[in-house]
PDB file of C-alpha atoms in Angstrom:
ATOM      1  CA  MET U   1      59.385  60.011 -62.653  1.00  0.00           C
ATOM      2  CA  THR U   2      58.807  56.808 -64.585  1.00  0.00           C
ATOM      3  CA  ASP U   3      58.260  53.729 -62.478  1.00  0.00           C
ATOM      4  CA  VAL U   4      60.320  51.250 -64.474  1.00  0.00           C
ATOM      5  CA  ALA U   5      59.528  48.422 -62.085  1.00  0.00           C
ATOM      6  CA  THR U   6      55.928  48.447 -63.216  1.00  0.00           C
ATOM      7  CA  ALA U   7      56.396  49.640 -66.774  1.00  0.00           C
ATOM      8  CA  PRO U   8      54.161  47.633 -69.110  1.00  0.00           C
ATOM      9  CA  ILE U   9      55.593  45.370 -71.767  1.00  0.00           C
ATOM     10  CA  THR U  10      53.940  46.090 -75.082  1.00  0.00           C
ATOM     11  CA  LEU U  11      53.213  43.122 -77.322  1.00  0.00           C
ATOM     12  CA  GLN U  12      51.678  43.099 -80.763  1.00  0.00           C
ATOM     13  CA  PRO U  13      48.303  41.344 -80.372  1.00  0.00           C
ATOM     14  CA  LEU U  14      48.135  37.909 -81.993  1.00  0.00           C
ATOM     15  CA  GLY U  15      44.406  38.264 -82.558  1.00  0.00           C
ATOM     16  CA  PRO U  16      41.696  35.607 -82.709  1.00  0.00           C
ATOM     17  CA  GLY U  17      42.863  33.990 -85.952  1.00  0.00           C
ATOM     18  CA  PRO U  18      41.544  31.417 -86.664  1.00  0.00           C
ATOM     19  CA  THR U  19      44.429  30.923 -89.133  1.00  0.00           C
ATOM     20  CA  TYR U  20      47.956  32.014 -88.399  1.00  0.00           C
ATOM     21  CA  THR U  21      50.641  31.704 -91.045  1.00  0.00           C
ATOM     22  CA  ARG U  22      54.360  32.142 -90.350  1.00  0.00           C
ATOM     23  CA  VAL U  23      53.739  33.992 -87.114  1.00  0.00           C
ATOM     24  CA  ASN U  24      55.869  34.004 -83.976  1.00  0.00           C
ATOM     25  CA  VAL U  25      53.562  32.938 -81.166  1.00  0.00           C
ATOM     26  CA  TRP U  26      54.571  33.548 -77.571  1.00  0.00           C
ATOM     27  CA  LEU U  27      52.375  30.957 -75.901  1.00  0.00           C
ATOM     28  CA  PRO U  28      51.745  32.830 -72.616  1.00  0.00           C
ATOM     29  CA  GLN U  29      50.506  35.781 -74.680  1.00  0.00           C
ATOM     30  CA  LEU U  30      48.224  33.541 -76.761  1.00  0.00           C
ATOM     31  CA  MET U  31      46.681  32.134 -73.580  1.00  0.00           C
ATOM     32  CA  LEU U  32      46.302  35.585 -72.047  1.00  0.00           C
ATOM     33  CA  GLU U  33      44.440  36.808 -75.140  1.00  0.00           C
ATOM     34  CA  THR U  34      42.293  33.665 -75.077  1.00  0.00           C
ATOM     35  CA  LEU U  35      41.346  34.217 -71.436  1.00  0.00           C
ATOM     36  CA  ARG U  36      40.564  37.868 -72.113  1.00  0.00           C
ATOM     37  CA  GLY U  37      38.268  36.673 -74.898  1.00  0.00           C
ATOM     38  CA  GLY U  38      36.318  34.643 -72.365  1.00  0.00           C
ATOM     39  CA  ALA U  39      37.549  31.166 -73.352  1.00  0.00           C
ATOM     40  CA  SER U  40      39.475  28.793 -71.125  1.00  0.00           C
ATOM     41  CA  ALA U  41      41.219  26.936 -73.973  1.00  0.00           C
ATOM     42  CA  VAL U  42      42.697  27.878 -77.338  1.00  0.00           C
ATOM     43  CA  GLU U  43      40.149  26.421 -79.758  1.00  0.00           C
ATOM     44  CA  ASN U  44      39.585  25.906 -83.481  1.00  0.00           C
ATOM     45  CA  ARG U  45      42.784  27.501 -84.734  1.00  0.00           C
ATOM     46  CA  ARG U  46      45.119  26.549 -87.554  1.00  0.00           C
ATOM     47  CA  PHE U  47      48.802  27.363 -87.312  1.00  0.00           C
ATOM     48  CA  GLU U  48      51.008  27.021 -90.398  1.00  0.00           C
ATOM     49  CA  GLY U  49      54.765  27.519 -90.335  1.00  0.00           C
ATOM     50  CA  CYS U  50      54.592  29.240 -86.965  1.00  0.00           C
ATOM     51  CA  LEU U  51      57.273  29.449 -84.295  1.00  0.00           C
ATOM     52  CA  PHE U  52      55.901  28.753 -80.833  1.00  0.00           C
ATOM     53  CA  GLU U  53      57.932  29.992 -77.895  1.00  0.00           C
ATOM     54  CA  GLY U  54      57.637  29.256 -74.198  1.00  0.00           C
ATOM     55  CA  PRO U  55      58.194  28.874 -71.400  1.00  0.00           C
ATOM     56  CA  ALA U  56      54.979  26.924 -71.616  1.00  0.00           C
ATOM     57  CA  VAL U  57      53.565  23.449 -71.372  1.00  0.00           C
ATOM     58  CA  ILE U  58      50.926  22.560 -73.966  1.00  0.00           C
ATOM     59  CA  LEU U  59      47.928  20.387 -73.145  1.00  0.00           C
ATOM     60  CA  PRO U  60      46.203  19.142 -76.317  1.00  0.00           C
ATOM     61  CA  ILE U  61      42.751  18.197 -75.030  1.00  0.00           C
ATOM     62  CA  GLU U  62      41.131  16.827 -78.177  1.00  0.00           C
ATOM     63  CA  GLY U  63      41.173  17.153 -81.944  1.00  0.00           C
ATOM     64  CA  CYS U  64      44.737  18.484 -82.184  1.00  0.00           C
ATOM     65  CA  ASN U  65      47.142  17.420 -84.935  1.00  0.00           C
ATOM     66  CA  PHE U  66      50.849  18.061 -85.231  1.00  0.00           C
ATOM     67  CA  ASP U  67      51.805  17.601 -88.859  1.00  0.00           C
ATOM     68  CA  GLY U  68      55.438  17.975 -89.915  1.00  0.00           C
ATOM     69  CA  CYS U  69      56.319  19.855 -86.736  1.00  0.00           C
ATOM     70  CA  ASP U  70      59.631  20.234 -84.931  1.00  0.00           C
ATOM     71  CA  LEU U  71      58.566  19.791 -81.306  1.00  0.00           C
ATOM     72  CA  GLY U  72      61.842  20.975 -79.821  1.00  0.00           C
ATOM     73  CA  ASP U  73      65.280  19.858 -78.738  1.00  0.00           C
ATOM     74  CA  ALA U  74      64.648  16.629 -76.845  1.00  0.00           C
ATOM     75  CA  LYS U  75      68.355  16.297 -76.009  1.00  0.00           C
ATOM     76  CA  GLY U  76      68.359  12.673 -77.101  1.00  0.00           C
ATOM     77  CA  ASP U  77      65.346  11.651 -75.055  1.00  0.00           C
ATOM     78  CA  PRO U  78      61.886  12.458 -76.497  1.00  0.00           C
ATOM     79  CA  ARG U  79      60.370  12.143 -73.024  1.00  0.00           C
ATOM     80  CA  SER U  80      62.385  15.183 -71.893  1.00  0.00           C
ATOM     81  CA  LEU U  81      59.719  17.236 -73.659  1.00  0.00           C
ATOM     82  CA  MET U  82      56.918  15.643 -71.671  1.00  0.00           C
ATOM     83  CA  LEU U  83      55.353  15.919 -68.261  1.00  0.00           C
ATOM     84  CA  ALA U  84      52.722  13.621 -66.795  1.00  0.00           C
ATOM     85  CA  PRO U  85      49.850  15.276 -64.924  1.00  0.00           C
ATOM     86  CA  GLN U  86      49.481  13.852 -61.426  1.00  0.00           C
ATOM     87  CA  GLY U  87      45.798  14.657 -61.038  1.00  0.00           C
ATOM     88  CA  LEU U  88      43.280  12.340 -62.643  1.00  0.00           C
ATOM     89  CA  SER U  89      40.870  14.781 -64.218  1.00  0.00           C
ATOM     90  CA  ARG U  90      42.510  18.185 -64.447  1.00  0.00           C
ATOM     91  CA  VAL U  91      45.865  19.904 -64.377  1.00  0.00           C
ATOM     92  CA  VAL U  92      46.884  23.468 -63.518  1.00  0.00           C
ATOM     93  CA  GLY U  93      49.574  25.460 -65.341  1.00  0.00           C
ATOM     94  CA  PRO U  94      49.632  24.094 -68.915  1.00  0.00           C
ATOM     95  CA  ILE U  95      47.953  25.849 -71.867  1.00  0.00           C
ATOM     96  CA  PRO U  96      44.989  23.831 -73.169  1.00  0.00           C
ATOM     97  CA  PHE U  97      44.321  23.478 -76.912  1.00  0.00           C
ATOM     98  CA  ARG U  98      41.220  21.982 -78.509  1.00  0.00           C
ATOM     99  CA  ASN U  99      40.642  21.262 -82.212  1.00  0.00           C
ATOM    100  CA  CYS U 100      43.823  23.001 -83.336  1.00  0.00           C
ATOM    101  CA  GLN U 101      45.986  22.124 -86.326  1.00  0.00           C
ATOM    102  CA  PHE U 102      49.732  22.651 -86.208  1.00  0.00           C
ATOM    103  CA  ILE U 103      51.289  22.371 -89.666  1.00  0.00           C
ATOM    104  CA  ASN U 104      55.076  22.619 -90.151  1.00  0.00           C
ATOM    105  CA  CYS U 105      55.454  24.522 -86.882  1.00  0.00           C
ATOM    106  CA  ARG U 106      58.472  24.738 -84.611  1.00  0.00           C
ATOM    107  CA  PHE U 107      58.384  24.715 -80.813  1.00  0.00           C
ATOM    108  CA  VAL U 108      61.095  26.224 -78.626  1.00  0.00           C
ATOM    109  CA  GLY U 109      61.090  26.027 -74.834  1.00  0.00           C
ATOM    110  CA  VAL U 110      57.812  24.134 -74.878  1.00  0.00           C
ATOM    111  CA  GLY U 111      56.802  20.997 -72.983  1.00  0.00           C
ATOM    112  CA  PHE U 112      53.830  18.744 -73.638  1.00  0.00           C
ATOM    113  CA  THR U 113      51.409  17.046 -71.303  1.00  0.00           C
ATOM    114  CA  GLY U 114      48.261  14.968 -71.574  1.00  0.00           C
ATOM    115  CA  ALA U 115      46.932  11.464 -71.086  1.00  0.00           C
ATOM    116  CA  PRO U 116      49.483   8.624 -70.936  1.00  0.00           C
ATOM    117  CA  ALA U 117      48.441   7.302 -74.367  1.00  0.00           C
ATOM    118  CA  PHE U 118      49.008  10.731 -75.941  1.00  0.00           C
ATOM    119  CA  LEU U 119      52.440  11.075 -74.332  1.00  0.00           C
ATOM    120  CA  ASP U 120      53.416   7.574 -75.423  1.00  0.00           C
ATOM    121  CA  SER U 121      52.367   8.180 -79.017  1.00  0.00           C
ATOM    122  CA  MET U 122      54.138  11.517 -79.121  1.00  0.00           C
ATOM    123  CA  ALA U 123      57.344  10.020 -77.694  1.00  0.00           C
ATOM    124  CA  ALA U 124      57.181   7.248 -80.267  1.00  0.00           C
ATOM    125  CA  ALA U 125      56.645   9.762 -83.071  1.00  0.00           C
ATOM    126  CA  ILE U 126      59.577  11.941 -81.979  1.00  0.00           C
ATOM    127  CA  GLY U 127      61.784   8.934 -81.360  1.00  0.00           C
ATOM    128  CA  GLY U 128      60.983   7.650 -84.823  1.00  0.00           C
ATOM    129  CA  GLY U 129      62.237  10.875 -86.332  1.00  0.00           C
ATOM    130  CA  ALA U 130      58.829  12.202 -87.337  1.00  0.00           C
ATOM    131  CA  SER U 131      56.331  14.324 -85.544  1.00  0.00           C
ATOM    132  CA  GLN U 132      52.868  13.142 -84.696  1.00  0.00           C
TER     133      GLN U 132
ATOM    134  CA  MET F   1      87.816  57.326 -78.287  1.00  0.00           C
ATOM    135  CA  THR F   2      84.059  57.225 -78.111  1.00  0.00           C
ATOM    136  CA  ASP F   3      82.377  54.042 -79.328  1.00  0.00           C
ATOM    137  CA  THR F   4      79.704  55.347 -81.645  1.00  0.00           C
ATOM    138  CA  THR F   5      78.595  51.874 -82.753  1.00  0.00           C
ATOM    139  CA  GLN F   6      76.879  51.079 -79.445  1.00  0.00           C
ATOM    140  CA  THR F   7      73.129  51.540 -79.681  1.00  0.00           C
ATOM    141  CA  PRO F   8      71.306  52.973 -76.683  1.00  0.00           C
ATOM    142  CA  MET F   9      69.449  50.543 -74.454  1.00  0.00           C
ATOM    143  CA  SER F  10      65.726  50.386 -75.156  1.00  0.00           C
ATOM    144  CA  ALA F  11      63.230  51.024 -72.367  1.00  0.00           C
ATOM    145  CA  GLU F  12      62.181  47.371 -72.491  1.00  0.00           C
ATOM    146  CA  GLU F  13      65.755  46.132 -72.220  1.00  0.00           C
ATOM    147  CA  LYS F  14      66.390  48.505 -69.318  1.00  0.00           C
ATOM    148  CA  PHE F  15      63.241  47.243 -67.617  1.00  0.00           C
ATOM    149  CA  GLY F  16      64.331  43.633 -68.148  1.00  0.00           C
ATOM    150  CA  ARG F  17      67.812  44.159 -66.753  1.00  0.00           C
ATOM    151  CA  GLU F  18      66.487  45.906 -63.670  1.00  0.00           C
ATOM    152  CA  LEU F  19      63.929  43.151 -63.146  1.00  0.00           C
ATOM    153  CA  VAL F  20      66.603  40.454 -63.335  1.00  0.00           C
ATOM    154  CA  ALA F  21      68.814  42.335 -60.896  1.00  0.00           C
ATOM    155  CA  ARG F  22      66.105  42.561 -58.255  1.00  0.00           C
ATOM    156  CA  THR F  23      66.253  40.087 -55.374  1.00  0.00           C
ATOM    157  CA  THR F  24      63.080  41.054 -53.525  1.00  0.00           C
ATOM    158  CA  PHE F  25      59.491  41.457 -54.655  1.00  0.00           C
ATOM    159  CA  GLU F  26      56.860  42.622 -52.203  1.00  0.00           C
ATOM    160  CA  LYS F  27      53.100  43.078 -52.555  1.00  0.00           C
ATOM    161  CA  GLU F  28      53.094  43.011 -56.337  1.00  0.00           C
ATOM    162  CA  ALA F  29      51.814  40.890 -59.181  1.00  0.00           C
ATOM    163  CA  VAL F  30      54.474  38.833 -60.903  1.00  0.00           C
ATOM    164  CA  TRP F  31      53.729  37.338 -64.314  1.00  0.00           C
ATOM    165  CA  LEU F  32      55.932  34.256 -64.204  1.00  0.00           C
ATOM    166  CA  PRO F  33      56.359  33.772 -67.999  1.00  0.00           C
ATOM    167  CA  SER F  34      57.553  37.360 -68.351  1.00  0.00           C
ATOM    168  CA  LEU F  35      59.940  37.076 -65.405  1.00  0.00           C
ATOM    169  CA  SER F  36      61.342  33.896 -66.932  1.00  0.00           C
ATOM    170  CA  VAL F  37      61.843  35.407 -70.389  1.00  0.00           C
ATOM    171  CA  HIS F  38      63.697  38.405 -68.967  1.00  0.00           C
ATOM    172  CA  HIS F  39      66.048  36.023 -67.140  1.00  0.00           C
ATOM    173  CA  MET F  40      66.587  33.970 -70.290  1.00  0.00           C
ATOM    174  CA  ASN F  41      67.338  37.133 -72.239  1.00  0.00           C
ATOM    175  CA  ALA F  42      69.976  37.875 -69.598  1.00  0.00           C
ATOM    176  CA  GLY F  43      71.485  34.417 -70.108  1.00  0.00           C
ATOM    177  CA  GLN F  44      70.024  32.917 -66.933  1.00  0.00           C
ATOM    178  CA  THR F  45      68.230  29.645 -67.651  1.00  0.00           C
ATOM    179  CA  PHE F  46      66.529  29.664 -64.255  1.00  0.00           C
ATOM    180  CA  ILE F  47      65.566  32.197 -61.600  1.00  0.00           C
ATOM    181  CA  ASP F  48      67.854  32.098 -58.599  1.00  0.00           C
ATOM    182  CA  GLY F  49      67.946  33.677 -55.166  1.00  0.00           C
ATOM    183  CA  LYS F  50      64.867  35.871 -54.977  1.00  0.00           C
ATOM    184  CA  THR F  51      62.375  36.466 -52.191  1.00  0.00           C
ATOM    185  CA  PHE F  52      58.719  37.080 -52.980  1.00  0.00           C
ATOM    186  CA  THR F  53      56.605  38.392 -50.107  1.00  0.00           C
ATOM    187  CA  GLU F  54      52.816  38.697 -50.341  1.00  0.00           C
ATOM    188  CA  CYS F  55      52.961  38.575 -54.123  1.00  0.00           C
ATOM    189  CA  LEU F  56      50.450  37.319 -56.658  1.00  0.00           C
ATOM    190  CA  ILE F  57      52.347  34.847 -58.849  1.00  0.00           C
ATOM    191  CA  GLU F  58      50.508  34.392 -62.141  1.00  0.00           C
ATOM    192  CA  GLY F  59      50.761  31.855 -64.938  1.00  0.00           C
ATOM    193  CA  PRO F  60      49.978  30.087 -67.142  1.00  0.00           C
ATOM    194  CA  ALA F  61      53.201  28.390 -66.155  1.00  0.00           C
ATOM    195  CA  VAL F  62      54.675  25.250 -64.716  1.00  0.00           C
ATOM    196  CA  MET F  63      57.319  25.975 -62.112  1.00  0.00           C
ATOM    197  CA  ALA F  64      60.228  23.588 -61.662  1.00  0.00           C
ATOM    198  CA  VAL F  65      60.918  23.696 -57.940  1.00  0.00           C
ATOM    199  CA  MET F  66      64.695  23.419 -57.613  1.00  0.00           C
ATOM    200  CA  ASN F  67      67.095  23.250 -54.678  1.00  0.00           C
ATOM    201  CA  GLY F  68      66.601  25.776 -51.919  1.00  0.00           C
ATOM    202  CA  THR F  69      63.155  27.010 -52.987  1.00  0.00           C
ATOM    203  CA  THR F  70      60.663  27.237 -50.120  1.00  0.00           C
ATOM    204  CA  PHE F  71      56.988  28.143 -49.683  1.00  0.00           C
ATOM    205  CA  ASP F  72      55.937  29.723 -46.415  1.00  0.00           C
ATOM    206  CA  SER F  73      52.197  30.193 -45.747  1.00  0.00           C
ATOM    207  CA  CYS F  74      51.343  30.372 -49.450  1.00  0.00           C
ATOM    208  CA  ASN F  75      48.071  29.771 -51.258  1.00  0.00           C
ATOM    209  CA  MET F  76      49.209  27.482 -54.070  1.00  0.00           C
ATOM    210  CA  GLY F  77      46.018  27.675 -56.108  1.00  0.00           C
ATOM    211  CA  VAL F  78      42.474  26.420 -56.371  1.00  0.00           C
ATOM    212  CA  ALA F  79      42.492  22.643 -56.195  1.00  0.00           C
ATOM    213  CA  GLU F  80      40.336  20.123 -54.386  1.00  0.00           C
ATOM    214  CA  ASN F  81      42.998  17.567 -55.121  1.00  0.00           C
ATOM    215  CA  PRO F  82      46.520  18.966 -54.657  1.00  0.00           C
ATOM    216  CA  ARG F  83      47.798  16.544 -57.270  1.00  0.00           C
ATOM    217  CA  THR F  84      46.114  18.604 -59.993  1.00  0.00           C
ATOM    218  CA  LEU F  85      48.817  21.205 -59.313  1.00  0.00           C
ATOM    219  CA  LEU F  86      51.618  18.712 -59.910  1.00  0.00           C
ATOM    220  CA  LEU F  87      53.273  17.368 -63.071  1.00  0.00           C
ATOM    221  CA  GLN F  88      55.912  14.685 -63.189  1.00  0.00           C
ATOM    222  CA  PRO F  89      58.763  15.095 -65.682  1.00  0.00           C
ATOM    223  CA  LEU F  90      59.178  11.976 -67.820  1.00  0.00           C
ATOM    224  CA  GLY F  91      62.790  12.564 -68.889  1.00  0.00           C
ATOM    225  CA  ASP F  92      66.014  13.699 -67.258  1.00  0.00           C
ATOM    226  CA  LYS F  93      65.551  17.222 -68.634  1.00  0.00           C
ATOM    227  CA  ILE F  94      62.384  19.287 -68.338  1.00  0.00           C
ATOM    228  CA  ALA F  95      61.133  21.435 -71.214  1.00  0.00           C
ATOM    229  CA  GLY F  96      58.761  24.367 -71.045  1.00  0.00           C
ATOM    230  CA  VAL F  97      59.025  25.074 -67.338  1.00  0.00           C
ATOM    231  CA  VAL F  98      60.190  28.036 -65.252  1.00  0.00           C
ATOM    232  CA  GLY F  99      63.061  26.852 -63.061  1.00  0.00           C
ATOM    233  CA  MET F 100      63.365  28.474 -59.654  1.00  0.00           C
ATOM    234  CA  ALA F 101      66.272  27.787 -57.286  1.00  0.00           C
ATOM    235  CA  ASN F 102      66.948  29.289 -53.866  1.00  0.00           C
ATOM    236  CA  CYS F 103      63.779  31.341 -54.052  1.00  0.00           C
ATOM    237  CA  ARG F 104      61.588  32.059 -51.061  1.00  0.00           C
ATOM    238  CA  PHE F 105      57.852  32.583 -51.339  1.00  0.00           C
ATOM    239  CA  VAL F 106      56.240  34.098 -48.244  1.00  0.00           C
ATOM    240  CA  ARG F 107      52.451  34.480 -48.020  1.00  0.00           C
ATOM    241  CA  CYS F 108      52.163  34.457 -51.817  1.00  0.00           C
ATOM    242  CA  ARG F 109      49.189  33.413 -53.906  1.00  0.00           C
ATOM    243  CA  PHE F 110      49.596  31.369 -57.064  1.00  0.00           C
ATOM    244  CA  VAL F 111      47.138  31.525 -59.966  1.00  0.00           C
ATOM    245  CA  GLN F 112      47.359  29.167 -62.961  1.00  0.00           C
ATOM    246  CA  VAL F 113      50.692  27.835 -61.813  1.00  0.00           C
ATOM    247  CA  GLY F 114      51.537  24.133 -61.746  1.00  0.00           C
ATOM    248  CA  PHE F 115      54.594  22.629 -60.105  1.00  0.00           C
ATOM    249  CA  THR F 116      57.134  20.039 -61.135  1.00  0.00           C
ATOM    250  CA  GLY F 117      60.523  18.800 -60.008  1.00  0.00           C
ATOM    251  CA  ALA F 118      62.368  15.742 -58.774  1.00  0.00           C
ATOM    252  CA  PRO F 119      60.145  12.954 -57.343  1.00  0.00           C
ATOM    253  CA  GLU F 120      61.077  13.723 -53.738  1.00  0.00           C
ATOM    254  CA  MET F 121      60.390  17.412 -54.378  1.00  0.00           C
ATOM    255  CA  LEU F 122      56.926  16.597 -55.776  1.00  0.00           C
ATOM    256  CA  GLN F 123      56.165  14.425 -52.750  1.00  0.00           C
ATOM    257  CA  GLN F 124      57.207  17.249 -50.434  1.00  0.00           C
ATOM    258  CA  VAL F 125      55.092  19.824 -52.277  1.00  0.00           C
ATOM    259  CA  GLU F 126      52.089  17.482 -52.179  1.00  0.00           C
ATOM    260  CA  ALA F 127      52.583  16.878 -48.453  1.00  0.00           C
ATOM    261  CA  ASP F 128      52.856  20.629 -47.842  1.00  0.00           C
ATOM    262  CA  LEU F 129      49.677  21.247 -49.830  1.00  0.00           C
ATOM    263  CA  LEU F 130      47.756  18.608 -47.874  1.00  0.00           C
ATOM    264  CA  SER F 131      49.070  20.012 -44.616  1.00  0.00           C
ATOM    265  CA  ALA F 132      48.102  23.569 -45.568  1.00  0.00           C
ATOM    266  CA  ARG F 133      44.594  22.402 -46.547  1.00  0.00           C
ATOM    267  CA  SER F 134      44.193  20.533 -43.268  1.00  0.00           C
ATOM    268  CA  GLU F 135      45.233  23.624 -41.313  1.00  0.00           C
ATOM    269  CA  ALA F 136      42.802  25.767 -43.308  1.00  0.00           C
ATOM    270  CA  GLU F 137      39.943  23.351 -42.608  1.00  0.00           C
ATOM    271  CA  GLN F 138      40.680  23.348 -38.898  1.00  0.00           C
ATOM    272  CA  ALA F 139      40.923  27.149 -38.696  1.00  0.00           C
TER     273      ALA F 139
END
């Protein structure tokens, strides 16, 4: 008898990149593959024309650029896409990115977190009709 | 007349529907992003009315703690400062989170899961975390 309650979900591996072009990226899967590869953050990747899907909250640590991206449906308030970490030095739950380039990507069901200055600049960029 | 246009349900869809229909989870690992996606696929934007007992709740994920959700004797995650587990939404809506309403967590352990919600909810979760840590230190 098949135990459907524990049946595995099969996903096509995203692989280590470092360049992904027009790929659908399920963010929890990307992080899982990153952890299995021994890294604690998604690093040194370039995403072009990709669709990123959550549920997930992204934490750009350093060296990340969002160029021509659609960051999601802010429902009239850019800050609806953002969460402020309450700890001073670290945060649990979001997916950390370092030195990653996002070019003409689209984000669905994704929130963003980071330092106050980053959140302010991102809100200003979205509110101004352009992505950061 | 038989409807021959209906395609049979895939194993994955069957699995998802059964998962969404369940109200109790006991002594099992629950990957929160997967649980959330199956609920969204079923048209449910948040997870409602489930009891998790002695489960391992795994992220990466940020859980929006909604009305009626309680934590009873849970290990919320590794954190010297409980505030590292908390995120404050900056707008009226919250994007990217897994909403959970009327869910009960009993003796569960959370790994790579952060928590968010209304300000009073965040204060309560922080107070609970500090209380749990104090009890653990005294034990």
